[in-house]
Tab-separated table of C-alpha atoms and ligand atoms in Angstrom:
chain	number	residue	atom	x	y	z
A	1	UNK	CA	8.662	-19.008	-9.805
A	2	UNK	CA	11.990	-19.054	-7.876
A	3	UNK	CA	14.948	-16.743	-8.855
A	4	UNK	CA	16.458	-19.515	-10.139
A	5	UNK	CA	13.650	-19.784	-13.085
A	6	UNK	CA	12.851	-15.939	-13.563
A	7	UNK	CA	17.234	-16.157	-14.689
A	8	UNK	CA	16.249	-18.600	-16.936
A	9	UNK	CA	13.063	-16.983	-18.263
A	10	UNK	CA	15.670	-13.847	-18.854
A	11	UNK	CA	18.611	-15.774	-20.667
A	12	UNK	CA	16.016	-17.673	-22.990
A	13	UNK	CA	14.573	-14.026	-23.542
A	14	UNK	CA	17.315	-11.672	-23.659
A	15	UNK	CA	20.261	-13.814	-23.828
A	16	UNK	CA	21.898	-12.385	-20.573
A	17	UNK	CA	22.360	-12.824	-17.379
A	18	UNK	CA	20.375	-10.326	-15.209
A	19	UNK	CA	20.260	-8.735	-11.731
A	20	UNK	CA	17.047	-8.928	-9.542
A	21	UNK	CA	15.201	-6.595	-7.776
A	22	UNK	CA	12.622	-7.245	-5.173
A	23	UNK	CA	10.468	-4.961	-3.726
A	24	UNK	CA	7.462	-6.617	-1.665
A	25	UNK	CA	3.301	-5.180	-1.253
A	26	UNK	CA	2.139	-4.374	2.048
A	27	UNK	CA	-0.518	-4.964	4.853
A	28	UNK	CA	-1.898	-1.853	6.578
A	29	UNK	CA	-2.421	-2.730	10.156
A	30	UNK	CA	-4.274	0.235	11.125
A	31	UNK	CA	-4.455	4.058	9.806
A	32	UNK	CA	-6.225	3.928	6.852
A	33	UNK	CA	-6.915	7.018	4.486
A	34	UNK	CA	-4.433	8.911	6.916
A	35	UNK	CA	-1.070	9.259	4.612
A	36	UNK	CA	-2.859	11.540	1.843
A	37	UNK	CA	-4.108	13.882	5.361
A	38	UNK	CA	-0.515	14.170	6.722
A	39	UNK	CA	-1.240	11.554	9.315
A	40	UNK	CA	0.032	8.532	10.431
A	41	UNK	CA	0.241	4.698	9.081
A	42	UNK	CA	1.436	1.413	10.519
A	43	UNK	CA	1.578	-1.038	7.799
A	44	UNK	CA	3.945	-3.511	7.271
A	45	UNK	CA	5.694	-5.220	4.554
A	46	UNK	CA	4.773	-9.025	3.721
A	47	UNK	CA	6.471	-11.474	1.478
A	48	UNK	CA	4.338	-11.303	-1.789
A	49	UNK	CA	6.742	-9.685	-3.828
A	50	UNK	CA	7.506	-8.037	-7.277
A	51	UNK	CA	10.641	-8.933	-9.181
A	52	UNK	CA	12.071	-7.297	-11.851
A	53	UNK	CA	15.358	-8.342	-13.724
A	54	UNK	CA	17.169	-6.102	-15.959
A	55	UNK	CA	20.303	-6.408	-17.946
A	56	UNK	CA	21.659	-3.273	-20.193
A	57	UNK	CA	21.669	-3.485	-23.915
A	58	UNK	CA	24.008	-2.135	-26.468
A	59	UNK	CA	21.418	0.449	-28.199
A	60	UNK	CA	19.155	3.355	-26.115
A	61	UNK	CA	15.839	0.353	-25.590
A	62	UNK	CA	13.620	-0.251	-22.960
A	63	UNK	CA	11.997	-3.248	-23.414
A	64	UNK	CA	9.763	-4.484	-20.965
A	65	UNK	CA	8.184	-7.716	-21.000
A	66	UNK	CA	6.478	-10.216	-18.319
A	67	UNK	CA	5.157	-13.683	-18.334
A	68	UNK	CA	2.110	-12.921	-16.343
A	69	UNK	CA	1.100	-9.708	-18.022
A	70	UNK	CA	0.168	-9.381	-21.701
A	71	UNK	CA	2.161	-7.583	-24.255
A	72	UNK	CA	5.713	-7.073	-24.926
A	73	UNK	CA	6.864	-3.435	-25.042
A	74	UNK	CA	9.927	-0.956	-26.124
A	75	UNK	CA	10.336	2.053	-25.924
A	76	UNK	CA	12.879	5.121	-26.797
A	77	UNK	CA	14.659	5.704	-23.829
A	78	UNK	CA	15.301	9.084	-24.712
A	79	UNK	CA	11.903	9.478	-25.909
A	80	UNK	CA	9.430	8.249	-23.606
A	81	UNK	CA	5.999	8.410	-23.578
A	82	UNK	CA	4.606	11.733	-22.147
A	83	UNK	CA	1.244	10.499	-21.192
A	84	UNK	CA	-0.206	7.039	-19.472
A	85	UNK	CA	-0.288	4.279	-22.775
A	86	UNK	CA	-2.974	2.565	-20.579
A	87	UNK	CA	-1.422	-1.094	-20.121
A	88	UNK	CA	0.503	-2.328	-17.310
A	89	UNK	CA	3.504	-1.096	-18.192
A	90	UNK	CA	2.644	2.573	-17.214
A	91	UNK	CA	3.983	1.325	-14.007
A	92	UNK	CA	7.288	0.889	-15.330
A	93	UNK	CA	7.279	3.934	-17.839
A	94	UNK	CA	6.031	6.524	-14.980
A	95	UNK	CA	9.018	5.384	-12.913
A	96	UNK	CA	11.594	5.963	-15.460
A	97	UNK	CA	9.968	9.051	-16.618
A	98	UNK	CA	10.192	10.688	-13.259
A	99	UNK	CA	13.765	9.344	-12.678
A	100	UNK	CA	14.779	11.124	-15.789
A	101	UNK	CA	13.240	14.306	-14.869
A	102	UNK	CA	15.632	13.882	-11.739
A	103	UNK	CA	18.643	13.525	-13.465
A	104	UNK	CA	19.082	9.461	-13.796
A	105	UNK	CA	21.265	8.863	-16.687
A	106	UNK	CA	18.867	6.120	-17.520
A	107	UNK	CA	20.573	3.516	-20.063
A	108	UNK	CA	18.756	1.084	-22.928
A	109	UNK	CA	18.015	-2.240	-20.996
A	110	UNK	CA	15.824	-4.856	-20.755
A	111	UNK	CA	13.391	-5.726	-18.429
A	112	UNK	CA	11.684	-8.694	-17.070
A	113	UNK	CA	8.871	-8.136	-14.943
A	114	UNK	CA	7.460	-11.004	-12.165
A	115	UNK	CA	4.749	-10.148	-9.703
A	116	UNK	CA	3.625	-12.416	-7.176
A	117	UNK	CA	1.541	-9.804	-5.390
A	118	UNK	CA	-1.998	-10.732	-5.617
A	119	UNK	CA	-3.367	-8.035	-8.312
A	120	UNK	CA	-6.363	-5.581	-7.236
A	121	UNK	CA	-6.193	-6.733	-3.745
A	122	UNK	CA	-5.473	-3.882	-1.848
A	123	UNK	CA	-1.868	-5.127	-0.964
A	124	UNK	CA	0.047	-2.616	-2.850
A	125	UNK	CA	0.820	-4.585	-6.431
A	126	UNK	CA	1.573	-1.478	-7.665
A	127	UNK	CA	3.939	0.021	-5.435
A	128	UNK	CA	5.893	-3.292	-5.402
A	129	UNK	CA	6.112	-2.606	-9.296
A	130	UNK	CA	7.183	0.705	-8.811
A	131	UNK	CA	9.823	0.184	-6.477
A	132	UNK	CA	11.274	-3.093	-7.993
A	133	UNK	CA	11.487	-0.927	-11.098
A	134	UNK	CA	13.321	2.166	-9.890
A	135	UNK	CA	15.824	-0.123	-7.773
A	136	UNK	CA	16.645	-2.228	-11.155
A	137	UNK	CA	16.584	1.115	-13.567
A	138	UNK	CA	19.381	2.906	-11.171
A	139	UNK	CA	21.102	0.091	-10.934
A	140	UNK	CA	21.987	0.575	-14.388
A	141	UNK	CA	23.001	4.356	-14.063
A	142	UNK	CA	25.622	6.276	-11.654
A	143	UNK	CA	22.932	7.637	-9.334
A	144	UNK	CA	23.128	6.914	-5.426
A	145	UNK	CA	19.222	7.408	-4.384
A	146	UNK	CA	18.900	6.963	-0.679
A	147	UNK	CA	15.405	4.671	-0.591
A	148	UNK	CA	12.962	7.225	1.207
A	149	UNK	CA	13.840	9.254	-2.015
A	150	UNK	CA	12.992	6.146	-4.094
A	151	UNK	CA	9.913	5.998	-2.366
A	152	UNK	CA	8.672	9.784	-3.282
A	153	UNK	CA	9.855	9.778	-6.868
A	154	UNK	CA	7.618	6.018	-7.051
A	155	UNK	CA	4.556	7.671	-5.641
A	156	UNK	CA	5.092	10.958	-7.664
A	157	UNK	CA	4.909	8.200	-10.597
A	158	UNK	CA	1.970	7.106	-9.836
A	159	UNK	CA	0.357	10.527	-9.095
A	160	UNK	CA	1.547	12.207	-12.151
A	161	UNK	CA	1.736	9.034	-14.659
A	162	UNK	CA	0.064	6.794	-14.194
A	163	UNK	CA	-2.767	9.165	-13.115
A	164	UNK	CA	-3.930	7.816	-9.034
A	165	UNK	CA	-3.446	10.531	-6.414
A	166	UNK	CA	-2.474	7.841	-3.626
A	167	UNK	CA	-0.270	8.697	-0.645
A	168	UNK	CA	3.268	7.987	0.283
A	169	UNK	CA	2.497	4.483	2.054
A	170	UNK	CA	2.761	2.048	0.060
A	171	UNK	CA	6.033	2.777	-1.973
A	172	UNK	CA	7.411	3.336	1.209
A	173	UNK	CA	6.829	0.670	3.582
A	174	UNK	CA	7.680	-1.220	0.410
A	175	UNK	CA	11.378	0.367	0.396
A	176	UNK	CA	11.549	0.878	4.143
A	177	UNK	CA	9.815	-2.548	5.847
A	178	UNK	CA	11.612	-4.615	8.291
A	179	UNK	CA	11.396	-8.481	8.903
A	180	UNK	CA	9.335	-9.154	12.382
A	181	UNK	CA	8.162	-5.141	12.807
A	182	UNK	CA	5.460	-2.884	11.437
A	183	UNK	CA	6.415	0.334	10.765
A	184	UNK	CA	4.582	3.656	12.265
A	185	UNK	CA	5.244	6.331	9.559
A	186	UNK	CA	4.355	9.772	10.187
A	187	UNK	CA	3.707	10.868	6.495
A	188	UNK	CA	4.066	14.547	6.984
A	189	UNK	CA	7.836	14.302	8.062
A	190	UNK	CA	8.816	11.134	6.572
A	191	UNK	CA	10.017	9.835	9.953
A	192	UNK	CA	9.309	6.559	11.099
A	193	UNK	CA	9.879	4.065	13.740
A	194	UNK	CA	9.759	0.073	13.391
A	195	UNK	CA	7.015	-1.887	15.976
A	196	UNK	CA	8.013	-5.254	16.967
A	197	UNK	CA	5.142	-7.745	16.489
A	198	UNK	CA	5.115	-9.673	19.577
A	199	UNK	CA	6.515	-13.132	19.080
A	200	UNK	CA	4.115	-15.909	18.290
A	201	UNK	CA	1.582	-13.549	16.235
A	202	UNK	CA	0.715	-14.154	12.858
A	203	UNK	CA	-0.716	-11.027	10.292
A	204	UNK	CA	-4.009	-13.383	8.154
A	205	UNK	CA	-4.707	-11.352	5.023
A	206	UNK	CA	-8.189	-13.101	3.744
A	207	UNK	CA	-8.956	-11.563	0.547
A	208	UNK	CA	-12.999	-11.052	-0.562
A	209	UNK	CA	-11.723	-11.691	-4.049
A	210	UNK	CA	-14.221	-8.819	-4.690
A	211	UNK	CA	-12.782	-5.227	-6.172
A	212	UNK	CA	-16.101	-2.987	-6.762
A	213	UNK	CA	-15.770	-0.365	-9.509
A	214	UNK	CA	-16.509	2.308	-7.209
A	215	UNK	CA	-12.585	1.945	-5.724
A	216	UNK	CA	-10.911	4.620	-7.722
A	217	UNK	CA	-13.881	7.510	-8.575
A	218	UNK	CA	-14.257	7.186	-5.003
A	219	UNK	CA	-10.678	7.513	-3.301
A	220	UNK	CA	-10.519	10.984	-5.160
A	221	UNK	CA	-13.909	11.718	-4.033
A	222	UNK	CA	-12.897	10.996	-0.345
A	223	UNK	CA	-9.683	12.976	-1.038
A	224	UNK	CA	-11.682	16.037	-2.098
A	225	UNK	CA	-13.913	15.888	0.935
A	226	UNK	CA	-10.869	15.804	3.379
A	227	UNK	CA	-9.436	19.008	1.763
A	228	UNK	CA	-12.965	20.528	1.765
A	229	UNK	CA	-12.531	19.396	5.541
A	230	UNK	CA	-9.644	21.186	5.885
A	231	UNK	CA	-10.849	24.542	3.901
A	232	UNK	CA	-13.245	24.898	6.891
A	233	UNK	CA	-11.189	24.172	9.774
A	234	UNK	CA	-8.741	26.538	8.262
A	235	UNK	CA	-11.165	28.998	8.762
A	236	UNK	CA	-11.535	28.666	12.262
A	237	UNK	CA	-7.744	28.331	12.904
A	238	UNK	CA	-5.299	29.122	9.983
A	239	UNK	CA	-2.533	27.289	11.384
A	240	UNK	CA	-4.346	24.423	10.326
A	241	UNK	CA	-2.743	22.948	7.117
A	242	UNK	CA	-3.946	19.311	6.800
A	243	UNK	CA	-6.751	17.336	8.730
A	244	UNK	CA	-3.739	15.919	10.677
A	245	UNK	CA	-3.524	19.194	12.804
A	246	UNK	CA	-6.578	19.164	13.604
A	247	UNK	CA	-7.425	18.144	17.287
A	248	UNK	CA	-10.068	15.549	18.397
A	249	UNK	CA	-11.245	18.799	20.464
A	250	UNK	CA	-11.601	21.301	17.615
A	251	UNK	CA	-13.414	18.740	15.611
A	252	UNK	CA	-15.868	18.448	18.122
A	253	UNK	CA	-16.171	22.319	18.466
A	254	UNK	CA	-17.191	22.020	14.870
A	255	UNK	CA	-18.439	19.167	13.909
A	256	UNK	CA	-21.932	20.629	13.604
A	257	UNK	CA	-20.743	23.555	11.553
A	258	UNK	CA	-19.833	20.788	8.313
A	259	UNK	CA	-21.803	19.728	5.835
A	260	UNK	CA	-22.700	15.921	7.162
A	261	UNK	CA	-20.673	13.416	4.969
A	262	UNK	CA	-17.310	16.571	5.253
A	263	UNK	CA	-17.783	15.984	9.035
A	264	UNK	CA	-17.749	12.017	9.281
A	265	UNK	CA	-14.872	12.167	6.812
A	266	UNK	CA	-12.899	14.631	9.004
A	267	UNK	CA	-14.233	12.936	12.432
A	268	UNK	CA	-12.995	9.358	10.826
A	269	UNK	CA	-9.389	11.240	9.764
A	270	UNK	CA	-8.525	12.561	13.187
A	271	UNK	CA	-10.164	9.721	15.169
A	272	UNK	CA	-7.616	7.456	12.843
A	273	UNK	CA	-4.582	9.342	13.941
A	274	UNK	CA	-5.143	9.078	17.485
A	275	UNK	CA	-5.694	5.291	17.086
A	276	UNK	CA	-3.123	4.877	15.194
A	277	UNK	CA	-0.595	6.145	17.419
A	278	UNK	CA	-2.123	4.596	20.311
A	279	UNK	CA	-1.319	0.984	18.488
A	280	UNK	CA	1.609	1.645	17.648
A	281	UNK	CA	1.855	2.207	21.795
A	282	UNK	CA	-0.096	-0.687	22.911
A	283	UNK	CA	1.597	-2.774	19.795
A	284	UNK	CA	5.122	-1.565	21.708
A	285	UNK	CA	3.870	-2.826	24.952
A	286	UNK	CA	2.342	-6.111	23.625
A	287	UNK	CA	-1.355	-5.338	24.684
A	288	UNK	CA	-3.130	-7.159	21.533
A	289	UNK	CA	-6.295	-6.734	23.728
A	290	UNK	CA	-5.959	-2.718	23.207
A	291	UNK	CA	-4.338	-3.406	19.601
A	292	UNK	CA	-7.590	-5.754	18.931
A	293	UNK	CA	-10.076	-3.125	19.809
A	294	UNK	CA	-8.813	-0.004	17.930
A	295	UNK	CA	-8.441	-2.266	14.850
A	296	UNK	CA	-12.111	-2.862	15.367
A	297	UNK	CA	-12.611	0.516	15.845
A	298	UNK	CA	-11.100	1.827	12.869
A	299	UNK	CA	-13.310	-0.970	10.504
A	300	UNK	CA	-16.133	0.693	12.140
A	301	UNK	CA	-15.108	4.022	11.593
A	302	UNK	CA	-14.042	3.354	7.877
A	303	UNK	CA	-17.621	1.380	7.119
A	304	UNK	CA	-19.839	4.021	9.016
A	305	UNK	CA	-18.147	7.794	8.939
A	306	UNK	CA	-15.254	7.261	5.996
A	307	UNK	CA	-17.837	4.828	3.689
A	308	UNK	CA	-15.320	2.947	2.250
A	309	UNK	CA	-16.411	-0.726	3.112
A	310	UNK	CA	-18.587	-2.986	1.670
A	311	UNK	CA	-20.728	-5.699	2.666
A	312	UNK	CA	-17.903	-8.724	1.711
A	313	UNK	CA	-15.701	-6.596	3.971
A	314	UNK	CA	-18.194	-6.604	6.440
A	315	UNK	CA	-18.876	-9.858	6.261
A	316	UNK	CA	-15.365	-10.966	6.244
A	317	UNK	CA	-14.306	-8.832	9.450
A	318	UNK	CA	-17.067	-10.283	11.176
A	319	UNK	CA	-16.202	-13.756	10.664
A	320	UNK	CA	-12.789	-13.808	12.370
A	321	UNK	CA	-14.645	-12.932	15.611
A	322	UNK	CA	-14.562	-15.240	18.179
A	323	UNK	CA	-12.337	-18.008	16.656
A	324	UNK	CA	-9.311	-19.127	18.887
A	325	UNK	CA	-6.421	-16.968	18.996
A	326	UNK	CA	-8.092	-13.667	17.278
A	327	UNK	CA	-6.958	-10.726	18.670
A	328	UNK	CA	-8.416	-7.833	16.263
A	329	UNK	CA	-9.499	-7.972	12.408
A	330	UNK	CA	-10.085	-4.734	10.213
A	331	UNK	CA	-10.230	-4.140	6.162
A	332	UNK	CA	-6.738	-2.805	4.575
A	333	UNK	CA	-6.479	-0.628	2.203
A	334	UNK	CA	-7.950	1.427	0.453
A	335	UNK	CA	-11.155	-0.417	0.470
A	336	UNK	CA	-14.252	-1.345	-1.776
A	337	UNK	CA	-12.868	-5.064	-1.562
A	338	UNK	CA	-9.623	-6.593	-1.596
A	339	UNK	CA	-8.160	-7.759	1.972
A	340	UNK	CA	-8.795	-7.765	5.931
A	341	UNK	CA	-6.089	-8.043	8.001
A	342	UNK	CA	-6.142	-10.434	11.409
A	343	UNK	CA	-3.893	-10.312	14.071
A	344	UNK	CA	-4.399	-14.290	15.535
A	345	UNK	CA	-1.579	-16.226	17.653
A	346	UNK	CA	0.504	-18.555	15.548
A	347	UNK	CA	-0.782	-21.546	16.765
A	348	UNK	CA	-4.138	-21.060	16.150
A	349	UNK	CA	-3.379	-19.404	12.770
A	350	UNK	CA	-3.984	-22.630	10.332
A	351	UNK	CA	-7.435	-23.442	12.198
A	352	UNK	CA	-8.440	-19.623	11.688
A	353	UNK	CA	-7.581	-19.987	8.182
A	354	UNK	CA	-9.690	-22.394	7.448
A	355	UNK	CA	-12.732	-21.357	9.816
A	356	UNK	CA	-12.611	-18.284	8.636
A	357	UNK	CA	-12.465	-18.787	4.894
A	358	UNK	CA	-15.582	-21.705	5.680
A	359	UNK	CA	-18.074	-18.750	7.321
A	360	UNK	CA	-17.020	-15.922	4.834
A	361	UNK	CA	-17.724	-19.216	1.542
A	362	UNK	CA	-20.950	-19.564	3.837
A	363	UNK	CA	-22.169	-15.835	3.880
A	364	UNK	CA	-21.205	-14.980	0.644
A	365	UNK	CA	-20.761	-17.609	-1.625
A	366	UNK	CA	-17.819	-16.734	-2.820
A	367	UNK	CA	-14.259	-18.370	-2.116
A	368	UNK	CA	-11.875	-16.247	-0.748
A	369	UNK	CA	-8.125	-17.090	-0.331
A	370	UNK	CA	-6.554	-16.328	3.052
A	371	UNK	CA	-2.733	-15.950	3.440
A	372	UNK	CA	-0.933	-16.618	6.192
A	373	UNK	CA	1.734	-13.331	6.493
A	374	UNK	CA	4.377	-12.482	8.249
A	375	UNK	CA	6.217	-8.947	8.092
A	376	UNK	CA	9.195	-8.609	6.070
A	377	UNK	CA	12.206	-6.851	5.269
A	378	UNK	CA	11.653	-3.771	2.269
A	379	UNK	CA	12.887	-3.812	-0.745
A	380	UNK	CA	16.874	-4.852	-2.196
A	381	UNK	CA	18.539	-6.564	-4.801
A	382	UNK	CA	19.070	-10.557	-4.693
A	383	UNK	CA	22.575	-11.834	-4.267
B	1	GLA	C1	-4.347	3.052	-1.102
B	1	GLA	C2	-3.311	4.135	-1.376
B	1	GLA	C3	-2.576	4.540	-0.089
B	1	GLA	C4	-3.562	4.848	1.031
B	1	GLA	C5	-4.615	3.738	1.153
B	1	GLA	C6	-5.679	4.063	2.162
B	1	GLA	O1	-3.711	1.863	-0.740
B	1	GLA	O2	-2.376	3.668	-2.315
B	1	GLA	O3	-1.737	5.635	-0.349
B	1	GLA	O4	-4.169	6.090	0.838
B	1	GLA	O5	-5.248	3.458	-0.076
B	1	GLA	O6	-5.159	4.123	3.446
């Protein structure tokens, strides 16, 4: 749909004419399972996109409606739900909940929601919900929220609300990306710097089309471990706050003192740092050779110590080696399915496409869908 028809869709709806909000999903090039552990991420933003278009109305409403999504909801706005309702629109709700609780005058309006972001994926649907959401709701209120703000109160949404303890990544590579550069985001400070990707290299996100059950018992489970990780190390050295201060040497003083599956999780967690901050170097200094290898690494690491794979994954990773113009491949994400992310060189990027997809529909059976991505700018409204 262009913006064109999602006005259209509003004024046949609401009878108004709306602004638009965009706010896009995201690839994770490398550091994965790092921004919950105070650690470091490079993902970047790509052009699937959430839009949400909002006009005020006369009475204290939120109604909140979507062509792609059942249902058609309203709501008090100065009695909103306390607790998850358990349809989409908890997205929406948890934002505005947690933007009242900060002091947003929020007014009655109405809402049309339009995702492009492939759903269950791994590439961030939610966040791009999130964010297009708070963007349009404060655009209808006095407040000035700087977007690295936007980004926390989005993620405490979706922590407190809507009821998954994910990290800060998403929502904010979704408010902070930047057209042509990943973005290296150390998630204890909130700083950040943007990575060019060298000219001539395409990001190819092939989704399994595969999302195993196991995706959200398990990312708490994995987050419990890590801060059982970090119970023990504090114990040997109290400064020690978060598995991100712990040092590659320390974990190997120690490594046989954890329980087995604590130790693989920690040794995958610091391991990750250090990789990921040596990409974002060899990124800087276009060596794709050294950017290919630790994004090899970290699949490894995330399939063998972190356990998050699974065999489509696998499978999936494996099949971009050796075609022409592959420089490195790894699952993004979370994990359990969804997406792997290829770095390949542009002009080799349709044939990849399309060998890739043909040994992953051979393996597997399945058909997957492979986009061809490019990083983009965050999130904004549309002129
Ligand atoms: C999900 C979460 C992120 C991050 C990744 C794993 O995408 O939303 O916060 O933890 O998993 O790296």
């Amino acid at each position: 749909m262009n913006m064109n028809e999602l006005t259209q869709h509003f004024e046949k709806r609401f009878g108004d004419q709306p602004r638009i909000f965009r706010a896009p999903g995201r690839v994770n090039l490398i550091g994965e399972h790092t921004d919950y552990n105070d650690g470091f991420v490079m993902p970047a933003a790509v052009a699937f996109s959430t839009y949400v278009a909002i006009a005020a109305r006369l009475d204290r409403k939120l109604v909140i409606h979507s062509e792609e999504f059942p249902g058609n909801f309203e709501f008090d706005v100065d009695h909103l739900p306390e607790q998850r309702t358990g349809a989409w629109c908890d997205y929406v709700l948890g934002v505005a909940s947690v933007l009242r609780q900060r002091g947003a005058k929020l007014q009655g309006a109405n809402l049309l929601v339009h995702g492009e972001v492939p759903i269950g994926a791994g590439l961030s649907s939610s966040a791009a919900v999130e964010v297009a959401t708070a963007l349009a709701l404060i655009s209808q209120t006095r407040m000035q929220l700087p977007l690295p703000d936007i980004a926390k109160f989005c993620r405490q949404a979706e922590n407190t609300f809507v009821g998954a303890r994910v990290g800060i990544m998403d929502q904010f590579v979704s408010c902070m990306g930047k057209a042509g550069h990943a973005f290296l985001l150390d998630c204890r400070s909130l700083e950040f710097q943007f990575v060019p990707i060298p000219a001539g290299i395409r990001l190819i996100v092939c989704n399994t089309m595969v999302k195993h059950d196991l995706a959200t018992g398990a990312y708490n489970t994995r987050r419990e471990e890590c801060e059982e990780g970090v119970r023990y190390f504090a114990k040997w050295d109290p400064t020690i706050r978060a598995l991100r201060d712990v040092s590659v040497e320390l974990l190997d003083r120690h490594l046989h003192d954890l329980p087995t599956a604590i130790g693989k999780r920690c040794s995958h967690v610091v391991r990750e740092n250090q990789r990921t901050l040596n990409a974002a170097r060899a990124l800087t200094e276009g060596d794709l050779v050294q950017v290919g290898k630790l994004m090899r690494d970290s699949h490894d690491s995330l399939r063998d110590l972190y356990e998050v794979s699974c065999p489509e994954l696998d499978i999936m990773v494996e099949a971009g080696q050796g075609l022409p113009g592959f420089w490195g491949g790894r699952m993004t994400g979370g994990g359990f399915g969804g997406c792997t992310v290829n770095l390949v060189r542009e002009e080799n990027a349709e044939n990849f496409a399309k060998q890739i997809a043909q040994r992953y529909r051979h393996a597997t059976g399945i058909e997957p869908q492979v986009y061809l991505c490019t990083a983009e700018d965050g999130a904004g409204e549309l002129s």
